[in-house]
Each structure stands twice: as structure tokens, then as C-alpha cells.
Amino acid sequence: MFKKEIIVQTLAETAEAASEFANVIKKGSVITLTGNLGAGKTYFVKALCKKYNILNVSSPSFAIVNTYSGKEIVHHFDFYRIISVNELYDIGFEEYISDEEAVVFIEWAELFEEIIPKKRFQINIDFINDYKRKINIEERK
Amino acid sequence: MIVLGIESSCDETSVSIINEEKILANLISSQDFHVNYGGVVPELSSRAHLQMVIPLLRKALSESNLTLKEIDIISATAGPGLIGALLVGLTFGKGLAYSLKKEFVPVNHIEGHIYSGFLMEEKPEFPYLCLVVSGGHTLLLLVKDFTTIYKLGSTIDDAAGEAFDKVSKMIGLGYPGGPKIQSEAERGNKNAIKFPIAQLKGKYDFSFSGVKTSVLRYLQQNYSDISNIPEDDIPDIAASFQYAVIKALSGKVEKAMKSNEIKSLSLVGGVAANRALRNSFEQLAKKYSNKLVIPDLQFCGDNAAMIAYRGCSLYKSGRRFQLSANAYPSLSQETFAKLVIPPAKRNK
């Protein structure tokens, strides 16, 4: 079971951590990201996707889900503005999440814990201070 | 030429009928379809699009005094957006086109916004600089004609509208954030708090994640309970935040105006409804003696009139499409022509 805790102080260090983590995941992996507004969840996904040659990652808060394709196909979710779990069922969340050909990232996943698969990588990003972040990655089964 | 437009890419269902540039009907679900949502933001749902599209079409036909047979072209948004939502409007449009034996034109939602200035009496003149600002997108574009759009820059993280929504939620104003921040900001001092704006490597790129975080930092440092900020402090926070966003947007726009030969300036998308942003664009247009086109409020947010107009302009440019056109979730890199030859420098 993969487990890692990293302290980062710059965007470059976050990017490095994300890029290293890219080697741990594969097609079919689900990765949830939690952390306060501005913690760097989207940035982590953006940095990781560079490894897949995907350069157009941006926040899916409004769109709910962005799909990118490069070396891998990536579904990038954000539950931030979801009001009810029905909305997720309605937009076909179950199809996205069971897509074995894609890597799925979910920001603010904790808002709808009930719909998230148990088997996943859970990333938590905590502010320590303005510049320091603690990134905790844990594989769950 | 009578064109039907159907839009269902995200929250809004919209149906419009236009005759060339004349708008006969432009119906938008949140305003024209009286569903009792109990005062809350309706749920995002493909089912809601499905329930609304036919009644909206019937109403649009009756407002236009037309029958289905009199429609020449049917256009619908094909992307980007939520696949489930897009498919409702797109499939409905394709089905209608097939059964009525009409031309079908799939439309890119962002292109719909880009050309939405043409729905106004005073139209943009090519080439024009266009800022698309909405909940999901922030794009700075150079529009050469009806077929060529150069992308100058875009957001590297959050869209401008998203920053409004998130800050609005942070200071307890709720969703959607744009109109709420605007009305608080009008009572506040925009110089009260300095929220920083990111300096980016990309000349015309934007970033709004930093300003969002700095508002959160400010709240955490100044209030023991950030879920309970004194009402009197809200206007200054809203005004200072709004000022920071507008400064970032208009700063990049001005930079682009200085180095590109343009005839007009256009501000489009949901955030184009913001009065302070509109004012800032008016000043820019005046300073560089460019014509300014900002669509009326009904054409700023997601609407089908812009889809119908774009469908019409594509058709007139000679583009023909198959009924096999599919929905697509993302704005592809290929949507915009790469800026290969830098446009001529302005002699100023």
C-alpha cells in the first residue's frame, strides 16, 4: 500500500511531488484530493498531467468535469458546487468512475463520500503557513 | 434565413429563433420556464434540459409566429460542456433536422460567445480583440473573421467567474457570486484592501487562483470566525476583490490592444454583465479609439441566440455538417488557430 508524506515550500516542489506520484498511478486509478480553497489541488493535477503531455488543465469547478487527452485520458472532477448527489448520478458519474481506460481525479471528493470508490488514492493538502504545504498521499483499498 | 438555436451545455436550457441578425425569440430556462425551485439554485441535470427543451421550442415558435417547417437551419451546441447535458440539445436538434429534412449545424459554445457581439445593433468590426469571461472560461482572443480566431491567452487555473463565485461563498454571499459581489462592491472602497494579482510568464495569460487564496488569507488573519464576517466589512472586501480581478483582466487586454492592430474590442460571456468591468472596457476603448461591443445582458450568459447566430455564420461561410456530429466535453487545442504570424504592430 502506497503511503507518503511530503512537505513542499514552492510550486516547483509541488510539481515534483506530483510528477513522482504519476509513476505510482495507472489507467483506471481514482485519485481524490482534499484541502481548503487555494491549497493547490488543481495545481497538483495540472503538474501531474504534464507527465501525460496534457497542458490544458484548468479548474473544473464550474464545468464539474473536464476531460483531457494526452498520453492518458484524464477525467478531472470538482464537487465544489454540487448540491445533491443526484446531480452526479445525472451527469453519468458512474460511467466516468468505471472508465478503466482513464485516470480520474476528484477535487472536494469529501463532499460526497458516499459516491467515491473505496479503492483509491487519497491526497490531502494542508496549509502549514503561507508558503508551506503538507501533502499526504495514502492508498486505500 | 431562419435559424433555430438550441443550447444545453451546462445549467441553462435555451432555445432561440433568429432571422439572419434579427432575434425573433431567445428563451432561457431560468428566466422563461416557470418551475418552482423553492428559491434555490436548481440542480444541474440532463433531465431538466429534457423537460424544458420542447416547451421552450413551442414558446419560441409561437413568439416568432412561425411553424417548424419555416425554419431553414437547425443549430445546437456540441461542446464544450457536460456530455449528458450537451447530448440532450444536440440529439434533439439532430432529430429535428432529420425529420424536417433541414440542414444541421453543430456549434462550439465558446465560438457562440465570441460572435455574440453581432447580435447587437452596433456590431464588432474585424479584426477585433475579444475577452471571453464566464464561470468556466477566461480567454483573450484575436478574431480575424468568421473562420479564424487566434488565441492570445487564457487562464492557467480558475476562470474569472469562478473566482467571483468562490469569494462570494467565502464571504457568505452565496451563489451565483457575480451579481452579489457587484452590488456589495458598489457600496465599498476598492482601495481598502490590496489583493495581489499574479504576474505570469505567458504574456496574455490569466490566473485567479492566487487572488482567491489571498482573500481567504485576509479573512483568516482578520476575523476569528470567517463564517461570520461583520456585514459592514463586506462591501470593502467585495470592492477590493472585484477591483483586483478587473485590473488583471483589463491589464492584459490593454497590453494586447497596444501590440495588435484591431478595429474593435468586445467583452462577452457571463462576467461581461459586471458593470465595473464594462466601465473599465469603455475607458480602454476610448483611450485607444476602438469601437466597443458588449452584448446586452440576455446575450452575456449562456443563451441560444448566440448559438443560432454562429450556426448561421458557419453555414454562410460554406461549412456543411453531417448528422453524425458528436458532442465533445472540452475545448480542444485546435479550436483556435495558433498565432503563427504576429499581427502588425500598432503605430502608437
Coordinates of N, CA, C and O in Angstrom, one line a residue, chain A residues 36-39 42 46 55-68 78 80-84 86-88 90-91 96 108 127 129-130 133, chain B residues 10-11 41-47 82-84 135-136 155-159 162 165-166 169-170 175 209 212-213 216-217 220-221 302 329-331 333:
Chain A
N36 N -8.2 22.8 1.7 CA -9.0 24.1 1.6 C -8.8 24.8 0.3 O -8.0 24.5 -0.5
L37 N -9.7 25.8 0.1 CA -9.6 26.6 -1.1 C -8.2 27.2 -1.2 O -7.7 27.7 -0.2
G38 N -7.6 27.1 -2.4 CA -6.2 27.6 -2.5 C -5.1 26.7 -2.0 O -3.9 27.1 -2.1
A39 N -5.4 25.5 -1.6 CA -4.4 24.6 -1.1 C -3.5 24.2 -2.2 O -2.3 23.9 -2.0
T42 N -5.9 21.9 -7.7 CA -5.9 21.9 -9.1 C -4.4 22.0 -9.6 O -4.1 21.3 -10.6
K46 N -2.7 19.6 -12.4 CA -2.1 20.3 -13.5 C -0.6 19.8 -13.7 O -0.2 19.4 -14.8
L55 N -1.6 19.8 -21.4 CA -1.1 21.1 -21.0 C -2.3 22.0 -20.7 O -2.1 23.2 -20.4
N56 N -3.5 21.5 -21.0 CA -4.7 22.4 -20.9 C -5.5 22.2 -19.6 O -6.7 22.4 -19.6
V57 N -4.9 21.8 -18.5 CA -5.7 21.6 -17.3 C -6.0 22.9 -16.7 O -5.2 23.8 -16.5
S58 N -7.3 23.0 -16.3 CA -7.7 24.2 -15.6 C -8.8 23.7 -14.6 O -9.2 22.6 -14.6
S59 N -9.3 24.6 -13.7 CA -10.2 24.2 -12.7 C -11.6 23.8 -13.3 O -12.2 24.5 -14.1
P60 N -12.0 22.6 -12.9 CA -13.4 22.2 -13.3 C -14.5 22.6 -12.4 O -15.6 22.1 -12.5
S61 N -14.3 23.5 -11.5 CA -15.3 23.9 -10.5 C -16.6 24.2 -11.2 O -17.7 23.8 -10.7
F62 N -16.6 25.0 -12.3 CA -17.8 25.4 -12.9 C -18.3 24.3 -13.8 O -19.5 23.9 -13.8
A63 N -17.4 23.6 -14.6 CA -17.9 22.6 -15.5 C -18.2 21.3 -14.9 O -18.8 20.4 -15.5
I64 N -17.8 21.1 -13.6 CA -17.9 19.9 -12.8 C -16.9 18.8 -13.3 O -16.3 18.2 -12.4
V65 N -16.8 18.6 -14.6 CA -15.8 17.6 -15.0 C -15.1 18.1 -16.3 O -15.8 18.6 -17.2
N66 N -13.8 18.1 -16.3 CA -13.1 18.3 -17.6 C -12.5 17.0 -18.0 O -12.0 16.2 -17.2
T67 N -12.5 16.8 -19.3 CA -11.8 15.6 -19.8 C -10.6 16.0 -20.7 O -10.8 16.9 -21.6
Y68 N -9.5 15.5 -20.4 CA -8.3 15.8 -21.2 C -7.7 14.6 -21.9 O -7.9 13.5 -21.3
D78 N -14.7 18.2 -10.0 CA -14.7 19.0 -8.9 C -16.1 19.1 -8.3 O -17.0 19.4 -9.0
Y80 N -17.1 20.9 -5.9 CA -17.3 22.1 -5.1 C -18.7 22.7 -5.2 O -19.3 23.1 -4.2
R81 N -19.3 22.8 -6.4 CA -20.6 23.4 -6.5 C -21.8 22.5 -6.6 O -22.9 22.9 -7.0
I82 N -21.5 21.2 -6.4 CA -22.6 20.2 -6.5 C -23.5 20.3 -5.2 O -23.0 20.5 -4.1
I83 N -24.8 20.3 -5.4 CA -25.7 20.5 -4.3 C -26.2 19.1 -3.8 O -26.3 18.9 -2.6
S84 N -26.5 18.3 -4.8 CA -27.0 17.0 -4.4 C -26.4 15.9 -5.2 O -26.0 16.1 -6.3
N86 N -27.6 13.5 -6.6 CA -28.3 13.2 -7.8 C -27.7 13.8 -9.0 O -27.8 13.3 -10.1
E87 N -27.2 15.0 -8.8 CA -26.6 15.7 -9.9 C -25.4 14.9 -10.5 O -25.2 14.9 -11.7
L88 N -24.7 14.2 -9.6 CA -23.5 13.4 -10.0 C -24.0 12.2 -10.8 O -23.5 11.8 -11.8
D90 N -26.8 12.0 -12.4 CA -27.3 12.5 -13.6 C -26.3 12.8 -14.7 O -26.5 12.6 -15.9
I91 N -25.1 13.3 -14.3 CA -24.1 13.6 -15.3 C -23.3 12.4 -15.7 O -22.3 12.4 -16.4
Y96 N -18.0 7.6 -15.7 CA -16.7 8.1 -15.7 C -15.8 7.3 -14.7 O -14.6 7.0 -15.0
W108 N -12.5 18.0 -3.9 CA -13.6 18.2 -3.0 C -14.4 16.9 -2.9 O -15.6 16.9 -2.7
F127 N -2.4 23.5 4.5 CA -1.6 24.7 4.7 C -0.8 24.5 6.0 O -1.4 24.2 7.0
N129 N 1.8 27.1 6.5 CA 1.8 28.6 6.5 C 1.6 29.0 5.1 O 1.4 28.2 4.2
D130 N 1.8 30.3 4.8 CA 1.6 30.9 3.5 C 2.4 30.1 2.4 O 1.9 30.0 1.3
R133 N 3.3 23.7 2.4 CA 2.1 22.8 2.4 C 2.5 21.4 2.8 O 3.7 21.0 2.4
Chain B
C10 N -24.7 23.4 -20.1 CA -24.4 23.4 -18.6 C -25.7 23.5 -17.8 O -26.5 22.6 -17.9
D11 N -25.9 24.6 -17.1 CA -27.1 24.8 -16.3 C -28.3 25.2 -17.1 O -29.4 24.8 -16.7
V41 N -31.0 27.4 -6.1 CA -30.4 27.1 -7.4 C -30.8 25.7 -7.8 O -30.7 24.8 -7.1
P42 N -31.4 25.7 -9.0 CA -31.8 24.3 -9.4 C -30.7 23.4 -9.6 O -29.6 23.8 -9.9
E43 N -31.0 22.1 -9.5 CA -30.0 21.1 -9.7 C -29.6 21.0 -11.1 O -30.4 21.2 -12.0
L44 N -28.3 20.7 -11.3 CA -27.8 20.5 -12.6 C -28.3 19.2 -13.1 O -28.2 18.2 -12.4
S45 N -29.0 19.2 -14.2 CA -29.5 17.9 -14.6 C -29.9 17.8 -16.1 O -30.5 18.7 -16.6
S46 N -29.5 16.7 -16.7 CA -29.9 16.4 -18.1 C -31.4 16.3 -18.2 O -32.0 16.7 -19.1
R47 N -32.0 15.7 -17.1 CA -33.4 15.5 -17.1 C -34.1 16.9 -17.2 O -35.1 17.0 -17.9
L82 N -21.0 19.6 -20.3 CA -21.2 18.3 -19.8 C -21.8 17.4 -20.8 O -22.9 17.8 -21.4
I83 N -21.2 16.3 -21.0 CA -21.7 15.4 -22.1 C -23.2 15.1 -22.0 O -24.0 15.3 -23.0
G84 N -23.7 14.7 -20.8 CA -25.1 14.4 -20.6 C -26.0 15.5 -21.0 O -27.0 15.4 -21.6
G135 N -18.1 31.6 -16.1 CA -17.8 30.8 -14.9 C -16.7 29.7 -15.2 O -16.0 29.3 -14.4
G136 N -16.7 29.3 -16.5 CA -15.8 28.2 -16.9 C -14.7 28.6 -17.7 O -13.7 27.8 -17.9
T155 N -6.8 31.4 -18.9 CA -6.5 31.3 -17.5 C -5.7 30.0 -17.3 O -5.9 29.0 -18.1
I156 N -4.7 30.0 -16.4 CA -3.9 28.8 -16.2 C -4.5 28.0 -15.0 O -4.1 26.9 -14.7
D157 N -5.5 28.6 -14.3 CA -6.1 27.8 -13.2 C -7.6 28.1 -13.2 O -8.4 27.5 -13.9
D158 N -8.1 29.0 -12.4 CA -9.5 29.3 -12.2 C -10.0 30.3 -13.2 O -9.3 31.2 -13.6
A159 N -11.2 30.2 -13.7 CA -11.8 31.2 -14.5 C -12.2 32.4 -13.7 O -12.4 32.3 -12.5
E162 N -15.4 32.0 -11.8 CA -15.3 31.0 -10.7 C -14.7 31.7 -9.5 O -15.2 31.4 -8.4
D165 N -17.5 33.4 -7.8 CA -18.4 32.5 -7.1 C -17.8 32.0 -5.8 O -18.4 31.9 -4.8
K166 N -16.5 31.7 -5.9 CA -15.8 31.2 -4.7 C -15.6 32.3 -3.6 O -15.9 32.0 -2.4
K169 N -19.0 32.9 -2.0 CA -19.3 31.9 -1.0 C -18.5 32.1 0.3 O -19.1 32.0 1.4
M170 N -17.2 32.5 0.2 CA -16.4 32.7 1.3 C -16.9 33.8 2.2 O -16.8 33.7 3.4
Y175 N -24.2 31.8 -4.0 CA -24.1 31.5 -5.5 C -25.3 32.0 -6.2 O -26.4 31.9 -5.7
S209 N -6.4 32.0 -9.2 CA -6.4 31.1 -8.0 C -5.7 31.9 -6.9 O -6.2 31.8 -5.7
K212 N -8.0 34.5 -5.1 CA -9.0 33.7 -4.3 C -8.3 33.4 -3.0 O -8.9 33.6 -1.9
T213 N -7.1 32.8 -3.1 CA -6.4 32.4 -1.8 C -6.1 33.6 -1.0 O -6.1 33.5 0.3
L216 N -9.0 34.6 1.1 CA -9.2 33.6 2.2 C -8.2 33.9 3.3 O -8.5 34.0 4.5
R217 N -6.9 34.2 2.9 CA -5.8 34.5 3.9 C -6.2 35.8 4.7 O -6.1 35.8 5.9
Q220 N -8.9 34.9 7.2 CA -8.4 34.2 8.3 C -7.6 35.0 9.2 O -7.6 34.8 10.4
Q221 N -6.8 36.0 8.7 CA -6.0 36.8 9.5 C -6.7 37.9 10.3 O -6.3 38.3 11.3
D302 N -25.2 32.2 -20.8 CA -25.5 31.2 -21.8 C -26.9 31.4 -22.4 O -27.9 31.5 -21.7
P329 N -16.6 17.2 -24.8 CA -16.6 17.8 -23.5 C -15.7 19.0 -23.3 O -16.0 19.9 -22.6
S330 N -14.5 19.0 -24.0 CA -13.5 20.0 -23.8 C -13.3 20.9 -25.0 O -13.5 20.5 -26.1
L331 N -12.7 22.0 -24.7 CA -12.3 23.0 -25.7 C -11.0 22.4 -26.2 O -10.0 22.3 -25.5
Q333 N -7.5 22.0 -28.2 CA -6.4 22.9 -28.5 C -6.5 23.5 -30.0 O -6.1 24.5 -30.3

